[in-house]
Short mmCIF file of C-alpha atoms in Angstrom, two decimals:
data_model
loop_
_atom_site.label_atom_id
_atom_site.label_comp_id
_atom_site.label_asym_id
_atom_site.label_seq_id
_atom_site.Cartn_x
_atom_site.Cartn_y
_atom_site.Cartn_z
CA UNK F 180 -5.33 1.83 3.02
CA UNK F 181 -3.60 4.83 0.86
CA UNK F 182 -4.06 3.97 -2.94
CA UNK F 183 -2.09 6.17 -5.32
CA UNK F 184 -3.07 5.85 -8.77
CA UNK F 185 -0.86 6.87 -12.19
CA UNK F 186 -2.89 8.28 -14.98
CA UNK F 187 -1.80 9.05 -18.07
CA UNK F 188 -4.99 10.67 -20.03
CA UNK F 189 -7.36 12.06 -19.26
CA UNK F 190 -9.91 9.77 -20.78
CA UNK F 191 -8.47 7.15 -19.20
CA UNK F 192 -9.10 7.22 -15.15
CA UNK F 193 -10.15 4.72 -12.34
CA UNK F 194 -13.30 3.58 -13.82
CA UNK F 195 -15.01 1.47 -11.19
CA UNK F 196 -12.34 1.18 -8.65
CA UNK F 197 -12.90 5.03 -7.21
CA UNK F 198 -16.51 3.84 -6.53
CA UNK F 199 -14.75 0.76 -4.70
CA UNK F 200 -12.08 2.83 -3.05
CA UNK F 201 -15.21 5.05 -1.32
CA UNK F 202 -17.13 2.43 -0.45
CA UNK F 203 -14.13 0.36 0.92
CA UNK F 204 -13.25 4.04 3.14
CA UNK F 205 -9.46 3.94 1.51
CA UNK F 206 -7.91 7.10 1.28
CA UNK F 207 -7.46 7.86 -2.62
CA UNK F 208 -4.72 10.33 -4.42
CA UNK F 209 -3.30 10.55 -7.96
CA UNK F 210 -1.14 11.40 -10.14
CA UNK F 211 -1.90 12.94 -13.14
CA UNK F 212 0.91 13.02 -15.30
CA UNK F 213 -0.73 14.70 -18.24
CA UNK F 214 -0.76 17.82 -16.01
CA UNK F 215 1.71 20.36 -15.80
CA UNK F 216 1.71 20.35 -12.55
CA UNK F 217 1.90 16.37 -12.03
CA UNK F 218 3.74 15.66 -8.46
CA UNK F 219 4.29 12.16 -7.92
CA UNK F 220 5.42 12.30 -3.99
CA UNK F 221 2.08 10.55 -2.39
CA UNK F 222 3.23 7.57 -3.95
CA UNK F 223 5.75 7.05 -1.79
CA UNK F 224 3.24 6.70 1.51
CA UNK F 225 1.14 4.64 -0.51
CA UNK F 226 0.05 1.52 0.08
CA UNK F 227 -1.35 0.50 -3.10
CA UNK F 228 -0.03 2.01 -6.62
CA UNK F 229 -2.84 1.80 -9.59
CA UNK F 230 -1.26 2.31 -13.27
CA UNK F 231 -3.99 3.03 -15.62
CA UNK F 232 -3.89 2.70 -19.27
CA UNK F 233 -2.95 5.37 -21.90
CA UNK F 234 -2.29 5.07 -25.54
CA UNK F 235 1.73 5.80 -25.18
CA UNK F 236 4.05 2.94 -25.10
CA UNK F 237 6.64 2.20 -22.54
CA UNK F 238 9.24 2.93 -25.25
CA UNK F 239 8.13 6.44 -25.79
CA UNK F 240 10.19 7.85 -22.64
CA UNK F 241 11.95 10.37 -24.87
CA UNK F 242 8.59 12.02 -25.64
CA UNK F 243 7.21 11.52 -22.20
CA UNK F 244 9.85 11.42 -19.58
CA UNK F 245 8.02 10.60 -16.75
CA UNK F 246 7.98 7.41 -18.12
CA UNK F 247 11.11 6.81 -16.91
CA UNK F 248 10.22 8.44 -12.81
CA UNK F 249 7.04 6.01 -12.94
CA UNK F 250 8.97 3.30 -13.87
CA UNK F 251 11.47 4.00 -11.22
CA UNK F 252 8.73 4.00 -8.68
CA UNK F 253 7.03 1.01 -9.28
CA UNK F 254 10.21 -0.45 -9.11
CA UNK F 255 10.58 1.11 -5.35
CA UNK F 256 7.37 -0.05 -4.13
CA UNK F 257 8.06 -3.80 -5.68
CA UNK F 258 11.28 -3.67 -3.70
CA UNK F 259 9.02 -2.50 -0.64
CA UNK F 260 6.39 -5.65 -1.29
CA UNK F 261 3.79 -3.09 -2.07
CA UNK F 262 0.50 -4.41 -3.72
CA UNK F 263 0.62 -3.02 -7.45
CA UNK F 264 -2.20 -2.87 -10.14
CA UNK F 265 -1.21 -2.46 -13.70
CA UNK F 266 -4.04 -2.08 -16.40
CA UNK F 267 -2.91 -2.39 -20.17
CA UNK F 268 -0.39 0.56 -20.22
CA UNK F 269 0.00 0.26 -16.51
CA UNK F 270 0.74 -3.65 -16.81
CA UNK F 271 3.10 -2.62 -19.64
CA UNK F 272 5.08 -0.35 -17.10
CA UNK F 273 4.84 -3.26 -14.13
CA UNK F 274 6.51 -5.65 -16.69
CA UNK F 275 9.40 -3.44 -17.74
CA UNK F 276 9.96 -2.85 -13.22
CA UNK F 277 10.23 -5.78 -13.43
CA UNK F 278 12.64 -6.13 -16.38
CA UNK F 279 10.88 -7.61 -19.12
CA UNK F 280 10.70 -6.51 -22.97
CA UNK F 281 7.81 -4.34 -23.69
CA UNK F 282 7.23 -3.58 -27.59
CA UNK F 283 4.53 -3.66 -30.45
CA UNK F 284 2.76 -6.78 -31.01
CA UNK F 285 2.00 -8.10 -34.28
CA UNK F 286 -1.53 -6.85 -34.26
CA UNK F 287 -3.36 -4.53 -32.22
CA UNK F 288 -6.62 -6.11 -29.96
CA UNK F 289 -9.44 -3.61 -29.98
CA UNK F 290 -12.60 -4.97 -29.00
CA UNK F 291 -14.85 -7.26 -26.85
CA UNK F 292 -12.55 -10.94 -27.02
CA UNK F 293 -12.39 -13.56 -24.48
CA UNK F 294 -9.70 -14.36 -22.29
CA UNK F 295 -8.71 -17.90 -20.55
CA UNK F 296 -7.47 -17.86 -16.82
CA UNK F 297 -5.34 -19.87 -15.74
CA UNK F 298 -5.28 -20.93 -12.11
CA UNK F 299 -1.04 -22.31 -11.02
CA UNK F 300 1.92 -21.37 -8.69
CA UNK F 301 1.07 -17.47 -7.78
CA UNK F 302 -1.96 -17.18 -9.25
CA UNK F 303 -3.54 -20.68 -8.21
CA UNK F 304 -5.67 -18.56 -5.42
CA UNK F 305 -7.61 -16.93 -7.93
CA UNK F 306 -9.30 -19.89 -9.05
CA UNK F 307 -11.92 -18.36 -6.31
CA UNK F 308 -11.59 -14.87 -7.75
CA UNK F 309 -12.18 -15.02 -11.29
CA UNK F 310 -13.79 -17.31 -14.30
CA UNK F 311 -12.14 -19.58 -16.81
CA UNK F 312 -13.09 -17.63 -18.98
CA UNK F 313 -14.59 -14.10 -19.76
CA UNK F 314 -15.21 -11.67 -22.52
CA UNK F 315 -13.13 -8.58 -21.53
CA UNK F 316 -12.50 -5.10 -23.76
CA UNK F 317 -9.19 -4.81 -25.02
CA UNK F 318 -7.59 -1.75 -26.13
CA UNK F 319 -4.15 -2.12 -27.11
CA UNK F 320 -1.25 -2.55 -29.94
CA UNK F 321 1.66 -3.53 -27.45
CA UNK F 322 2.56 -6.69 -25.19
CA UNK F 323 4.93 -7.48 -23.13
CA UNK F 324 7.63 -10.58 -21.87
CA UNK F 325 6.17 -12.20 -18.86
CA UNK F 326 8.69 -10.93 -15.94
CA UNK F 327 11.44 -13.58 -14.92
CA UNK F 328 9.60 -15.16 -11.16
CA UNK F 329 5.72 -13.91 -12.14
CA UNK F 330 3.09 -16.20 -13.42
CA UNK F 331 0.91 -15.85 -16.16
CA UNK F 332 -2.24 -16.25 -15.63
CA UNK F 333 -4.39 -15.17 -18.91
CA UNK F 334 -4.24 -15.63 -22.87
CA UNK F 335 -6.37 -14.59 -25.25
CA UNK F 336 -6.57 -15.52 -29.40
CA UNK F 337 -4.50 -12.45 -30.34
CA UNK F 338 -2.60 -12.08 -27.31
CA UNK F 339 -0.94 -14.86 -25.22
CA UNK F 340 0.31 -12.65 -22.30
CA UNK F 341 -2.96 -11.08 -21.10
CA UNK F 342 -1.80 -11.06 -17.24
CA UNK F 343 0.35 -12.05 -14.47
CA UNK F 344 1.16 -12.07 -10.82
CA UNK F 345 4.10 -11.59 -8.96
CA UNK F 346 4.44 -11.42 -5.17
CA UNK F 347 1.62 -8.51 -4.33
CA UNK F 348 1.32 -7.32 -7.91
CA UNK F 349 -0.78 -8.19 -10.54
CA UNK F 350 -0.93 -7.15 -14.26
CA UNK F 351 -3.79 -6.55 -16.69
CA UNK F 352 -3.56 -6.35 -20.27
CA UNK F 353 -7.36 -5.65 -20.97
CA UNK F 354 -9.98 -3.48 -18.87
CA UNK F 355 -12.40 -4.61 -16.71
CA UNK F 356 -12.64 -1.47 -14.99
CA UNK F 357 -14.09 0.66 -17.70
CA UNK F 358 -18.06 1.91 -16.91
CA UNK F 359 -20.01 2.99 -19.72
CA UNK F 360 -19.25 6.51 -20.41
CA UNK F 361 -15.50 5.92 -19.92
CA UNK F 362 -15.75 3.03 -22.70
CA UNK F 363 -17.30 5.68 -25.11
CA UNK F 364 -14.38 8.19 -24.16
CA UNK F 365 -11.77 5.22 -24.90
CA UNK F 366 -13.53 4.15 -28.50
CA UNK F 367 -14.06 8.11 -29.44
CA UNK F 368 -10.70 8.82 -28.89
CA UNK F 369 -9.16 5.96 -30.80
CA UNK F 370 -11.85 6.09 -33.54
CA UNK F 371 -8.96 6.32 -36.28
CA UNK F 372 -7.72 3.05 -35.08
CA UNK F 373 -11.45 1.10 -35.28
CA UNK F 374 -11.84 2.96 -38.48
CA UNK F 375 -8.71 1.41 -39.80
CA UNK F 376 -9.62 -2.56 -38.66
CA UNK F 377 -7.63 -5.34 -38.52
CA UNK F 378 -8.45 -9.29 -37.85
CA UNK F 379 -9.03 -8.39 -34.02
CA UNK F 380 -10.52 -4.39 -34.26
CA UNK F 381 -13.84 -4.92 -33.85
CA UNK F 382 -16.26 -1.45 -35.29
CA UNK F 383 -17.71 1.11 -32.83
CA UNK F 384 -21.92 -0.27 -33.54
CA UNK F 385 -20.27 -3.69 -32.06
CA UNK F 386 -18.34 -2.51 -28.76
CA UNK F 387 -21.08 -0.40 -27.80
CA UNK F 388 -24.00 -3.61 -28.32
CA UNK F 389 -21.26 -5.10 -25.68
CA UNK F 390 -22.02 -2.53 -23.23
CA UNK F 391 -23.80 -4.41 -20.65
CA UNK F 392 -20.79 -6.78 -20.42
CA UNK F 393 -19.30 -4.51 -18.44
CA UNK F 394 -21.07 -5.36 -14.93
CA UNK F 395 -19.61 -8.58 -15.15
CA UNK F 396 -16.20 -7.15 -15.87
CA UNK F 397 -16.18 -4.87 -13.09
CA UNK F 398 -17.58 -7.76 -10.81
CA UNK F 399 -14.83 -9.70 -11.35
CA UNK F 400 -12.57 -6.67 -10.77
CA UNK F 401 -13.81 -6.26 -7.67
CA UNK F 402 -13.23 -9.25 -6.74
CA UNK F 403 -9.86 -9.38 -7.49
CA UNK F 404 -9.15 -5.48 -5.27
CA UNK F 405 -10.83 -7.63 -2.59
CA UNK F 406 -8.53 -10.61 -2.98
CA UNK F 407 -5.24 -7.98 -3.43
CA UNK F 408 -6.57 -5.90 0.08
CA UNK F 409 -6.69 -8.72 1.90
CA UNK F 410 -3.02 -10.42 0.42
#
């Protein structure tokens, strides 16, 4: 397949997935949209469409206009059935495609915390992909409206909307593609914010002891770009 991918930062890329997109022989281009020379026109041939994280919010299209073109071609390649992957910023822009509110939660989720799937309607197929529950790293001070026709298929304590599915796309609020370095690249840059705390920050000494969590993370992420290929 042709999998385009939206990133926003640059600390902020394909974590695990470009080691799956070699090994799985897809053919891989991006956009970079913290680039001057961003171009988004692969993503029309795509296939596939990854949005990656970033620490902007949807609402922020005044400061970062593109905003508004990535929205508008998500929204395209829903309309063309398209498989789409959102993860936390990148579910955040699948939601508002698809027409939900997107806006600041009460509390921001920074940290290793678990999440409970939930296994109905759309999602009831991923019963075989993923656990009941797992402890997943969350980075993120937004949330979103579940879109009117997807299923929600995760909560966590601080966050009840953690993902959803609808048709070919799915939506991630945390990150289970992160490897290690890219976790310390996430943390350094948002140091201010772990500094700062909060009932669900959790300190730097913390998310790195977590660091071998991560293999099971992006196990279970593989498993689900193996159950969205084959959809």
């Amino acid at each position: 397949m042709h999998i385009h991918y939206f990133q926003h930062v640059s600390f902020e890329g394909l974590g695990c997935i470009a080691e799956w997109c070699r090994t799985q022989g897809h053919t891989l281009t991006a956009t970079k949209w913290f680039e001057p020379d961003a171009n988004a026109d692969a993503a029309a041939t795509a296939d596939w469409l990854i949005i990656m994280g970033g620490p902007m919010g949807v609402y922020d299209q005044d400061q970062y206009p593109w905003l508004t073109t990535e929205i508008n071609i998500v929204k395209t390649a829903l309309e063309q059935k398209k498989k789409v992957l959102g993860i936390c910023l990148g579910s955040q822009i699948l939601a508002a495609a698809l027409g939900a509110n997107v806006y600041a939660h009460t509390q921001k989720e920074i940290g290793w915390y678990p999440v409970d799937f939930t296994f109905q309607e759309q999602a009831a197929d991923l019963i075989n992909v993923l656990p009941q529950h797992m402890d997943v790293f969350h980075y993120h001070g937004d949330t979103f409206d579940i879109p009117n026709g997807a299923t929600r298929f995760a909560a966590s304590a601080a966050c009840n909307n953690q993902a959803f599915m609808y048709d070919n796309a799915i939506g991630l609020q945390f990150h289970i593609e992160l490897t290690p370095t890219s976790l310390v690249a996430m943390i350094d840059h948002g140091q201010a914010e772990i500094t700062a705390g909060g009932p669900f920050v959790q300190q730097r000494n913390h998310i790195l002891a977590n660091t071998p969590q991560l293999s099971v993370n992006n196990n279970a992420l593989v498993n689900l770009l193996n159950y969205l290929a084959a959809k």
